[in-house]
């Protein structure tokens, strides 16, 4: 017992060594826990990502609390001497404070969680980690109609949540409103092509249209708004330069959106070629 007391007295006397020991111990436990959660799988599930995020945040919290308790007397003395330069410290640490409060704002509003698809400013991606200072996303290409991961990882400081609106795109993980246009240079009557084009589009959507209707209804009830619906929409307008544009919007499985667009473009071009052959 006396030896234990001697060790404790030594550690309390040499706080730097004690602090290093605490950080080392927590780091080892954190690393072992993360390895157990990750396992040998190639791709992490949402549950694994949630537990990894909780483990990292928990280890960080325990480390900060332990060091704060250990150095409490020194911190109190430092706080008293810091009063004279408090304003300068607040200004210098403005971004850190904004990141911290942004994390509180995210947690209180429940705007997203790990696994959700979000858009912040011009960045879109799936949330894979978030902590007190930043949110990490796997970037997704939404602006070119591809809906696939780009392989890039973006780290967003939580202060961005006060500058840009956070759009939760989670429903797009399964089904998406895919909108694309076909430009026709010649000014000809395209309306006779629409009935046949409607038939072709409905044929391509036949395999998933029932599920799409149900999923669309679920989204409407959850959001409390009247969405365009699950049926294909086709309309024609013209540009300022005299070209005609055929707009097509589908409510379709996200992973099939680009493939369906290519099929419909092919069908339209074949119909156009037959009705308006080039002489």
Coordinates of C-alpha atoms in Angstrom, one line a residue:
X1 CA 0.0 0.0 0.0
X2 CA 2.9 2.3 0.8
X3 CA 4.4 1.7 -2.6
X4 CA 1.2 2.6 -4.3
X5 CA 1.0 5.8 -2.3
X6 CA 4.6 6.6 -3.3
X7 CA 3.8 6.0 -7.0
X8 CA 0.7 8.3 -6.7
X9 CA 2.7 11.0 -4.9
X10 CA 5.4 10.8 -7.6
X11 CA 2.9 11.1 -10.4
X12 CA 1.1 14.0 -8.8
X13 CA 4.4 15.7 -8.3
X14 CA 5.5 15.2 -11.9
X15 CA 2.3 16.1 -13.7
X16 CA 3.9 16.3 -17.1
X17 CA 4.9 12.6 -16.9
X18 CA 1.4 11.8 -15.4
X19 CA -0.3 13.7 -18.3
X20 CA 1.8 11.8 -20.9
X21 CA 0.9 8.5 -19.2
X22 CA -2.8 9.3 -19.3
X23 CA -2.7 10.3 -23.0
X24 CA -0.7 7.2 -23.8
X25 CA -3.1 4.9 -21.9
X26 CA -6.2 6.4 -23.5
X27 CA -4.7 6.3 -27.0
X28 CA -3.9 2.6 -26.6
X29 CA -7.4 1.8 -25.4
X30 CA -8.8 3.9 -28.2
X31 CA -6.7 2.2 -30.9
X32 CA -7.7 -1.3 -29.6
X33 CA -11.4 -0.4 -29.5
X34 CA -11.3 1.1 -33.0
X35 CA -9.6 -2.1 -34.3
X36 CA -12.3 -4.3 -32.7
X37 CA -15.1 -2.2 -34.2
X38 CA -13.5 -2.0 -37.7
X39 CA -12.7 -5.7 -37.9
X40 CA -11.5 -7.1 -41.2
X41 CA -14.3 -5.8 -43.4
X42 CA -13.4 -3.8 -46.5
X43 CA -16.3 -1.3 -46.2
X44 CA -17.6 0.1 -43.0
X45 CA -21.3 0.0 -42.2
X46 CA -23.3 2.9 -40.7
X47 CA -23.3 1.2 -37.3
X48 CA -19.6 0.8 -37.4
X49 CA -19.1 4.4 -38.4
X50 CA -21.4 5.5 -35.6
X51 CA -19.4 3.5 -33.0
X52 CA -16.1 4.7 -34.4
X53 CA -17.3 8.3 -34.1
X54 CA -18.6 7.7 -30.5
X55 CA -15.3 6.1 -29.5
X56 CA -13.2 8.9 -30.9
X57 CA -15.4 11.6 -29.3
X58 CA -15.5 9.7 -26.0
X59 CA -11.7 9.2 -25.9
X60 CA -11.2 12.9 -26.6
X61 CA -13.7 13.9 -23.9
X62 CA -12.1 11.6 -21.3
X63 CA -8.7 12.9 -22.1
X64 CA -9.7 16.5 -21.8
X65 CA -11.6 15.9 -18.5
X66 CA -8.7 13.9 -17.0
X67 CA -6.1 16.6 -17.9
X68 CA -8.4 19.3 -16.7
X69 CA -8.8 17.6 -13.3
X70 CA -5.1 17.0 -13.1
X71 CA -4.1 20.6 -13.9
X72 CA -7.1 22.3 -12.3
X73 CA -5.1 24.4 -9.8
X74 CA -2.7 25.6 -12.5
X75 CA -5.6 26.3 -14.8
X76 CA -7.3 28.4 -12.1
X77 CA -4.1 30.5 -11.6
X78 CA -3.7 30.9 -15.4
X79 CA -7.4 32.0 -15.7
X80 CA -6.9 34.7 -13.2
X81 CA -3.8 36.0 -15.0
X82 CA -5.7 35.7 -18.4
X83 CA -8.3 38.3 -17.5
X84 CA -6.3 41.2 -18.9
X85 CA -6.0 39.6 -22.3
X86 CA -9.4 37.9 -22.5
X87 CA -10.6 40.0 -25.4
X88 CA -7.5 39.2 -27.5
X89 CA -7.9 35.5 -26.8
X90 CA -11.6 35.5 -27.8
X91 CA -10.7 37.3 -31.1
X92 CA -7.8 34.9 -31.8
X93 CA -9.9 31.8 -31.0
X94 CA -13.0 33.0 -32.9
X95 CA -12.9 30.2 -35.5
X96 CA -12.5 27.6 -32.8
X97 CA -15.5 29.0 -30.8
X98 CA -17.6 29.0 -34.0
X99 CA -16.6 25.4 -34.7
X100 CA -17.6 24.4 -31.2
X101 CA -20.9 26.2 -31.3
X102 CA -21.6 24.9 -34.8
X103 CA -21.3 21.4 -33.4
X104 CA -23.8 22.3 -30.7
X105 CA -26.1 23.7 -33.3
X106 CA -25.9 20.5 -35.4
X107 CA -26.6 18.3 -32.4
X108 CA -29.5 20.4 -31.2
X109 CA -31.2 20.7 -34.6
X110 CA -30.5 17.1 -35.6
X111 CA -29.9 18.3 -39.2
X112 CA -28.0 15.2 -40.1
X113 CA -26.3 12.1 -38.7
X114 CA -23.6 9.7 -39.8
X115 CA -24.6 8.0 -43.1
X116 CA -26.8 10.9 -44.3
X117 CA -26.1 12.6 -47.6
X118 CA -25.7 16.4 -47.1
X119 CA -25.0 19.5 -49.2
X120 CA -23.1 22.4 -47.6
X121 CA -22.3 25.2 -50.0
X122 CA -21.0 23.5 -53.1
X123 CA -19.9 20.4 -51.3
X124 CA -22.1 17.2 -51.4
X125 CA -21.3 13.9 -49.7
X126 CA -22.1 11.2 -47.2
X127 CA -21.2 12.0 -43.6
X128 CA -18.7 9.5 -42.3
X129 CA -17.5 11.3 -39.1
X130 CA -18.3 14.3 -37.0
X131 CA -16.8 15.7 -33.9
X132 CA -16.7 18.9 -31.9
X133 CA -14.6 20.8 -34.5
X134 CA -15.3 19.3 -37.9
X135 CA -17.5 17.1 -40.1
X136 CA -15.9 14.6 -42.6
X137 CA -17.8 13.6 -45.8
X138 CA -17.1 11.3 -48.7
X139 CA -17.7 13.6 -51.7
X140 CA -20.5 12.6 -54.1
X141 CA -20.9 14.0 -57.7
X142 CA -24.5 15.3 -57.7
X143 CA -24.0 18.2 -60.3
X144 CA -23.3 15.9 -63.3
X145 CA -26.1 13.4 -62.8
X146 CA -23.7 10.6 -61.8
X147 CA -24.6 10.2 -58.0
X148 CA -21.4 8.2 -57.3
X149 CA -18.5 8.8 -54.9
X150 CA -15.6 10.8 -56.3
X151 CA -13.1 9.2 -54.0
X152 CA -12.3 12.6 -52.3
X153 CA -12.8 13.2 -48.6
X154 CA -13.8 16.7 -47.5
X155 CA -13.4 18.0 -44.0
X156 CA -15.9 20.7 -43.2
X157 CA -15.2 23.0 -40.2
X158 CA -18.4 23.2 -38.1
X159 CA -18.3 27.0 -38.4
X160 CA -19.6 26.5 -42.0
X161 CA -23.0 25.6 -40.6
X162 CA -23.5 29.3 -39.7
X163 CA -22.4 30.5 -43.2
X164 CA -24.1 28.0 -45.5
X165 CA -27.5 26.2 -45.2
X166 CA -27.2 22.5 -44.6
X167 CA -29.3 20.5 -47.0
X168 CA -30.1 16.9 -46.0
X169 CA -30.3 14.8 -49.2
X170 CA -30.7 11.5 -47.4
X171 CA -33.8 10.4 -49.4
X172 CA -31.6 10.6 -52.6
X173 CA -29.6 7.6 -51.4
X174 CA -32.3 5.3 -52.7
X175 CA -34.4 7.3 -55.2
X176 CA -33.8 10.6 -56.9
X177 CA -35.5 13.1 -59.1
X178 CA -33.2 12.9 -62.1
X179 CA -33.7 15.8 -64.5
X180 CA -31.9 16.1 -67.9
X181 CA -32.4 17.8 -71.2
X182 CA -31.9 16.9 -74.9
X183 CA -31.1 19.8 -77.2
X184 CA -32.4 19.8 -80.7
X185 CA -30.7 22.2 -83.1
X186 CA -33.4 22.2 -85.9
X187 CA -36.6 24.0 -85.2
X188 CA -39.1 21.2 -86.1
X189 CA -42.3 20.0 -84.6
X190 CA -41.3 17.6 -81.8
X191 CA -44.7 17.1 -80.2
X192 CA -45.6 14.1 -82.4
X193 CA -42.7 12.3 -80.9
X194 CA -43.9 12.7 -77.3
X195 CA -46.5 9.9 -77.1
X196 CA -44.0 7.3 -78.3
X197 CA -41.3 8.8 -76.1
X198 CA -43.7 8.5 -73.1
X199 CA -44.2 4.8 -73.9
X200 CA -40.5 4.2 -74.2
X201 CA -39.8 6.0 -70.9
X202 CA -42.6 4.1 -69.1
X203 CA -41.2 0.8 -70.4
X204 CA -37.8 1.6 -68.9
X205 CA -39.4 2.5 -65.6
X206 CA -41.8 -0.5 -65.4
X207 CA -39.5 -2.6 -63.2
X208 CA -39.4 -0.1 -60.3
X209 CA -42.4 2.1 -60.7
X210 CA -44.5 0.5 -58.0
X211 CA -41.7 0.8 -55.4
X212 CA -41.1 4.4 -56.6
X213 CA -44.7 5.3 -56.0
X214 CA -44.6 3.9 -52.4
X215 CA -41.2 5.6 -51.7
X216 CA -42.5 8.9 -53.1
X217 CA -45.5 8.7 -50.8
X218 CA -43.3 8.0 -47.8
X219 CA -41.1 11.1 -48.6
X220 CA -44.2 13.3 -49.1
X221 CA -45.6 12.2 -45.6
X222 CA -42.2 12.7 -44.0
X223 CA -41.6 16.1 -45.5
X224 CA -45.2 17.3 -45.4
X225 CA -45.1 18.7 -49.0
X226 CA -46.7 17.7 -52.3
X227 CA -43.8 16.4 -54.5
X228 CA -44.0 16.2 -58.3
X229 CA -44.8 12.5 -58.2
X230 CA -43.2 9.3 -59.3
X231 CA -44.5 9.4 -62.9
X232 CA -42.1 10.6 -65.7
X233 CA -42.5 14.2 -66.8
X234 CA -41.6 15.4 -70.3
X235 CA -42.0 18.9 -71.7
X236 CA -40.5 21.0 -74.5
X237 CA -39.3 24.6 -74.6
X238 CA -37.0 26.7 -76.7
X239 CA -33.8 28.6 -76.0
X240 CA -33.0 32.2 -76.8
X241 CA -30.9 31.0 -79.7
X242 CA -33.8 29.2 -81.4
X243 CA -32.9 25.7 -80.3
X244 CA -35.5 23.3 -78.8
X245 CA -35.0 21.5 -75.5
X246 CA -36.7 18.4 -74.4
X247 CA -36.8 18.2 -70.6
X248 CA -37.3 14.8 -69.0
X249 CA -37.6 14.2 -65.2
X250 CA -37.6 10.7 -63.7
X251 CA -38.1 9.5 -60.1
X252 CA -35.9 6.5 -60.3
X253 CA -33.4 4.4 -58.2
X254 CA -30.3 6.5 -57.7
X255 CA -27.8 3.9 -59.0
X256 CA -29.9 3.6 -62.3
X257 CA -30.3 7.3 -63.0
X258 CA -27.4 7.7 -65.4
X259 CA -28.1 4.4 -67.2
X260 CA -31.8 5.3 -67.7
X261 CA -30.8 8.7 -69.1
X262 CA -28.6 7.1 -71.7
X263 CA -31.3 4.7 -72.8
X264 CA -33.9 7.5 -73.1
X265 CA -31.5 9.7 -75.1
X266 CA -30.8 6.7 -77.4
X267 CA -34.6 6.2 -77.9
X268 CA -35.2 9.8 -78.7
X269 CA -32.4 10.1 -81.2
X270 CA -33.6 7.0 -83.0
X271 CA -37.2 8.3 -83.2
X272 CA -35.9 11.7 -84.3
X273 CA -33.8 10.2 -87.0
X274 CA -36.7 8.1 -88.4
X275 CA -39.2 11.1 -88.4
X276 CA -36.7 13.7 -89.6
X277 CA -34.1 11.9 -91.8
X278 CA -31.1 13.9 -93.0
X279 CA -31.2 14.2 -96.8

